[in-house]
XYZ file of C-alpha atoms in Angstrom:
263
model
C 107.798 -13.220 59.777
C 109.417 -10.654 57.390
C 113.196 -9.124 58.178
C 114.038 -6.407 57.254
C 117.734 -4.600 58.148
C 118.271 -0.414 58.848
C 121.673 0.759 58.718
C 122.909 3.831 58.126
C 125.668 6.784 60.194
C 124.324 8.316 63.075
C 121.585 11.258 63.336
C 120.696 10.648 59.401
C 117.089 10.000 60.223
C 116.961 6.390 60.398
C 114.103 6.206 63.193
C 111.917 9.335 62.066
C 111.222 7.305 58.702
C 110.781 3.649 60.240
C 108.355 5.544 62.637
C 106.595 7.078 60.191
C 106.360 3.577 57.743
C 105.439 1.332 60.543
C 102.805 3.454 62.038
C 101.412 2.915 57.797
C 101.443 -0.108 58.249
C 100.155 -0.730 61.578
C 96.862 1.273 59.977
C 96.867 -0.989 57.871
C 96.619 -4.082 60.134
C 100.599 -5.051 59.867
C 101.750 -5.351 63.517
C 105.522 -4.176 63.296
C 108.024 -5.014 65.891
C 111.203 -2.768 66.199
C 114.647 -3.715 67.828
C 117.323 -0.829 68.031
C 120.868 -1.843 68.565
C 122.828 1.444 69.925
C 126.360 2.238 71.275
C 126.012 4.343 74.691
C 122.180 5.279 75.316
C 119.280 5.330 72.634
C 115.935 7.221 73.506
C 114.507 5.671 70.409
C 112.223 3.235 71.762
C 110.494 5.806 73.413
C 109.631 7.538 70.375
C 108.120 4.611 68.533
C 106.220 3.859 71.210
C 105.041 7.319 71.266
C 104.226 6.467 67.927
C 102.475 3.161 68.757
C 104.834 0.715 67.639
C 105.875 -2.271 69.921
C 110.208 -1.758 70.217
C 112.967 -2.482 72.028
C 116.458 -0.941 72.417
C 119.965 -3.273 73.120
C 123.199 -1.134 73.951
C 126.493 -3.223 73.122
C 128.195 -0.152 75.385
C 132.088 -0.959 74.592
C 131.708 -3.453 72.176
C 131.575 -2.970 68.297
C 127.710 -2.448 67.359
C 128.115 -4.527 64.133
C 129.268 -7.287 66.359
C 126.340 -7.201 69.056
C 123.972 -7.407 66.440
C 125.382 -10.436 65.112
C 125.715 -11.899 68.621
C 121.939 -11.108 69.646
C 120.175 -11.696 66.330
C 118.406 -14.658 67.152
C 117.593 -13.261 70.703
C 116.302 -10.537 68.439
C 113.867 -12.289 66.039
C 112.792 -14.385 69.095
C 111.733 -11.516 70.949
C 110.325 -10.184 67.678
C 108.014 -13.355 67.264
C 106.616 -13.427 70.570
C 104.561 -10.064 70.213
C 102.669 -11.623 67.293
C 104.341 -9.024 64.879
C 104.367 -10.035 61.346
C 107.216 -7.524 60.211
C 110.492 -7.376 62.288
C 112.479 -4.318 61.608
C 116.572 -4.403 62.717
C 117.494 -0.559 62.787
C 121.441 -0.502 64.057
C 123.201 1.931 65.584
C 125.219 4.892 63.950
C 127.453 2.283 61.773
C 131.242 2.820 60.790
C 131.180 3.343 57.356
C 132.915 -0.334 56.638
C 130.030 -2.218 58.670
C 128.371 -4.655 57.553
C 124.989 -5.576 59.063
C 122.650 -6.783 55.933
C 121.779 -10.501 56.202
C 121.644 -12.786 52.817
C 117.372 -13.266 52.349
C 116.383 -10.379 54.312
C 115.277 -6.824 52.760
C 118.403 -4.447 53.557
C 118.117 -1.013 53.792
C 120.613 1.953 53.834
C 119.523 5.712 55.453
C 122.084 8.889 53.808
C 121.384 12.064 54.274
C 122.063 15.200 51.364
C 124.012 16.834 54.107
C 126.842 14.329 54.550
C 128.869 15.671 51.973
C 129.003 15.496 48.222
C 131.677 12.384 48.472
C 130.090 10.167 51.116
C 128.769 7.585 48.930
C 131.960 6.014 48.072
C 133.519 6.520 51.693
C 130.220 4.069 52.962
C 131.241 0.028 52.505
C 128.733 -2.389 52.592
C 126.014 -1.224 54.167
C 125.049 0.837 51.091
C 126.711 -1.337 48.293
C 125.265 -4.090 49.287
C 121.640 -2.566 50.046
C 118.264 -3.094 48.819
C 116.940 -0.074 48.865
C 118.623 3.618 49.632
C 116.833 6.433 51.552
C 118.166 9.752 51.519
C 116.683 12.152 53.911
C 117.211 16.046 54.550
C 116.843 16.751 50.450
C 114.764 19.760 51.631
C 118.102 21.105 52.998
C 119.751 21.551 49.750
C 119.120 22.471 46.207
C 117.988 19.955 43.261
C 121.470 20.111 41.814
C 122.831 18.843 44.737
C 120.152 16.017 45.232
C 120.669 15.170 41.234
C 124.447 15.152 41.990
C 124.403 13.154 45.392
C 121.876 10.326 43.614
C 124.186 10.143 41.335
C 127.113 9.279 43.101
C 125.071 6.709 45.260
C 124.203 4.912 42.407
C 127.655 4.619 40.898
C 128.655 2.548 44.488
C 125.074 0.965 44.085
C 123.633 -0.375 40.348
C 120.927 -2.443 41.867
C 119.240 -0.466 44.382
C 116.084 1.542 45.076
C 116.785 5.133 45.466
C 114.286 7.453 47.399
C 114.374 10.507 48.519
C 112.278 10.423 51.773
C 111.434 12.814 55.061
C 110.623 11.461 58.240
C 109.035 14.538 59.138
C 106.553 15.874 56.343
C 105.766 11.915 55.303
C 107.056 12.253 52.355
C 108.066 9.187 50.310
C 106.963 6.807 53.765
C 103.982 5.419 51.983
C 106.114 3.579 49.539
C 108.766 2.458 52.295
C 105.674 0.853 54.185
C 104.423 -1.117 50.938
C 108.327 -2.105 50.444
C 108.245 -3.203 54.112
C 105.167 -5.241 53.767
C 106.550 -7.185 50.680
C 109.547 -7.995 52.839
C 110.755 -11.792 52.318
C 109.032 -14.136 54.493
C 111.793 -15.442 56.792
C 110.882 -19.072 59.025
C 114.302 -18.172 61.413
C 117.316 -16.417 61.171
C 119.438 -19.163 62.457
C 122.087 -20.516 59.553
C 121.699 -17.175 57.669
C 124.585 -15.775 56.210
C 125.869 -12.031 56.358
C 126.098 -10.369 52.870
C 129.418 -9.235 53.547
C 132.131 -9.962 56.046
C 132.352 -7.221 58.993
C 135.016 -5.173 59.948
C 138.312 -7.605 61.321
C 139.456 -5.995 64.819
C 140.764 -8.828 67.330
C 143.874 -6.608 68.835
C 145.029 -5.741 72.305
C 143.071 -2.409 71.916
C 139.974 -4.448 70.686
C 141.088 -6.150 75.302
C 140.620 -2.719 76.832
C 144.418 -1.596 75.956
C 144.816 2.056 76.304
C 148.223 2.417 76.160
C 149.486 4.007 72.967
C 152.888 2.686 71.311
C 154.084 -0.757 69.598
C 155.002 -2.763 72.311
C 151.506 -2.548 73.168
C 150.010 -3.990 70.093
C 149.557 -7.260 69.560
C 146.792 -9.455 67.406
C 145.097 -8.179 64.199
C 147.643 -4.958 63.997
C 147.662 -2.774 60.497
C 150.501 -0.402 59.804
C 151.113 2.143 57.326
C 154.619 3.299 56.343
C 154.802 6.966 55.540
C 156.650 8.481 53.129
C 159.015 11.196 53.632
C 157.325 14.552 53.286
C 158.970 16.693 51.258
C 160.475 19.871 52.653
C 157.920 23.132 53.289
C 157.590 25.723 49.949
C 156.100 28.543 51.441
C 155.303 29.958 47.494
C 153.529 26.604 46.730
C 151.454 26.656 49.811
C 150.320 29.660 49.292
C 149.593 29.138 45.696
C 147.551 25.847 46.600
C 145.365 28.025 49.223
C 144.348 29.779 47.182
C 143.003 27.603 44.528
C 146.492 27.765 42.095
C 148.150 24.487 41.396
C 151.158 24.747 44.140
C 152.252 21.841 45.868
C 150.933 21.738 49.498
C 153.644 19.446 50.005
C 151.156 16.250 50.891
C 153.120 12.882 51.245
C 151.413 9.181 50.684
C 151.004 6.197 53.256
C 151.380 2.622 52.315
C 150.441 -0.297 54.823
C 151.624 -3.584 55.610
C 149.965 -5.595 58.093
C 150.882 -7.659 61.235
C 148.429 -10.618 61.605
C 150.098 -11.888 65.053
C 151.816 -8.491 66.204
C 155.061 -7.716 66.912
């Protein structure tokens, strides 16, 4: 059965293109099964089946998404393999931009959208360094300069991958994603594979259900940064830097050191 891995932030268009490429290929005679990891409540099941496509949604609730679908993988594929479907599709929740969900053998793919902001590229970690291929949605939003521009920057945090622009809605650019899809690495099981990059470390006492804000509460995996002293208010500068001059807004810097085993 091919694998294939969705990841991307939240409300970027993740399941209006996997719809639209499965439904291809399920018209084509390649039965597709779907499994949505989400945080707090997903109604995206419901619209692939609307479309016609077998899924299934998993809610990790508290716990890191990354994490759950790490933890539920094989429960995953297994599920996956008992409708008959020859193409299982992973799409993850809304990621952190430091997740890190792709699996070592399996086609990876990353979901941006034009409206994220000219400099989200390099704020996204692995999920779209390490990708495969890298949709971008909502170009009809914004002008060609800015699509030129955003492509651009994607492919300076990504040499390797497939870029394509893509809508969810018109169809546009879907075709291709379902002949990507089908040529998806045959996978026997997912048990022994390897992430492509290590996820996110968070085993603190906020990571136990701590609420309680303040260093006497923090214990575990703890990273601190150590401020610098801000220099004193220039009311001139400010002003200057508002409004587009070279005036010092009077920004300090953060280092960080960190505290493995807490205080």
């Amino acid at each position: 059965m091919r694998l294939v891995t969705v990841a991307g932030p939240p409300s970027c268009g993740k399941t209006s293109v996997l719809a639209r490429a499965c439904g291809l290929l399920a018209a084509q005679g390649m039965h597709t099964a779907v499994v949505k990891f989400d945080c707090l409540q997903t109604r995206d099941a419901d619209a692939y089946a609307a479309a016609g496509i077998t899924a299934v949604a998993a809610l990790s609730g508290g716990l890191c998404p990354d994490h759950f679908f790490a933890t539920n993988l094989e429960e995953a594929w297994d599920w996956a393999a008992g409708t008959g479907a020859e193409c299982c599709v992973i799409e993850t929740a809304g990621l952190c931009n430091r997740c890190s969900p792709h699996l070592r053998g399996a086609l990876a793919l990353c979901v941006v959208d034009n409206l994220m902001g000219i400099d989200a590229p390099e704020k996204i970690g692995p999920m779209l360094r390490l990708a495969d291929m890298v949709l971008v949605t909502k170009g009809d939003l914004v002008s060609q300069a800015e699509r030129e521009v955003y492509r651009h920057r994607i492919r300076q945090m990504n040499g390797r991958a497939l870029i394509r622009h893509i809508n969810g809605l018109t169809g546009q650019g879907c075709q291709e994603l379902a002949t990507v899809l089908s040529r998806a690495p045959d996978i026997a099981t997912v048990t022994d594979m390897r992430l492509r990059f290590a996820m996110p470390a968070a085993v603190c006492s906020y990571c136990l259900s701590e609420t309680r804000i303040g260093a006497r509460y923090q214990k575990g995996n703890v990273r601190k940064a150590e401020f610098a002293a801000t220099p004193p208010r220039d009311p001139e500068g400010e002003a200057a830097y508002a409004a587009g001059g070279e005036g010092d807004a009077g920004a300090g810097t953060a280092t960080f050191r960190e505290h493995p085993h807490g205080n």
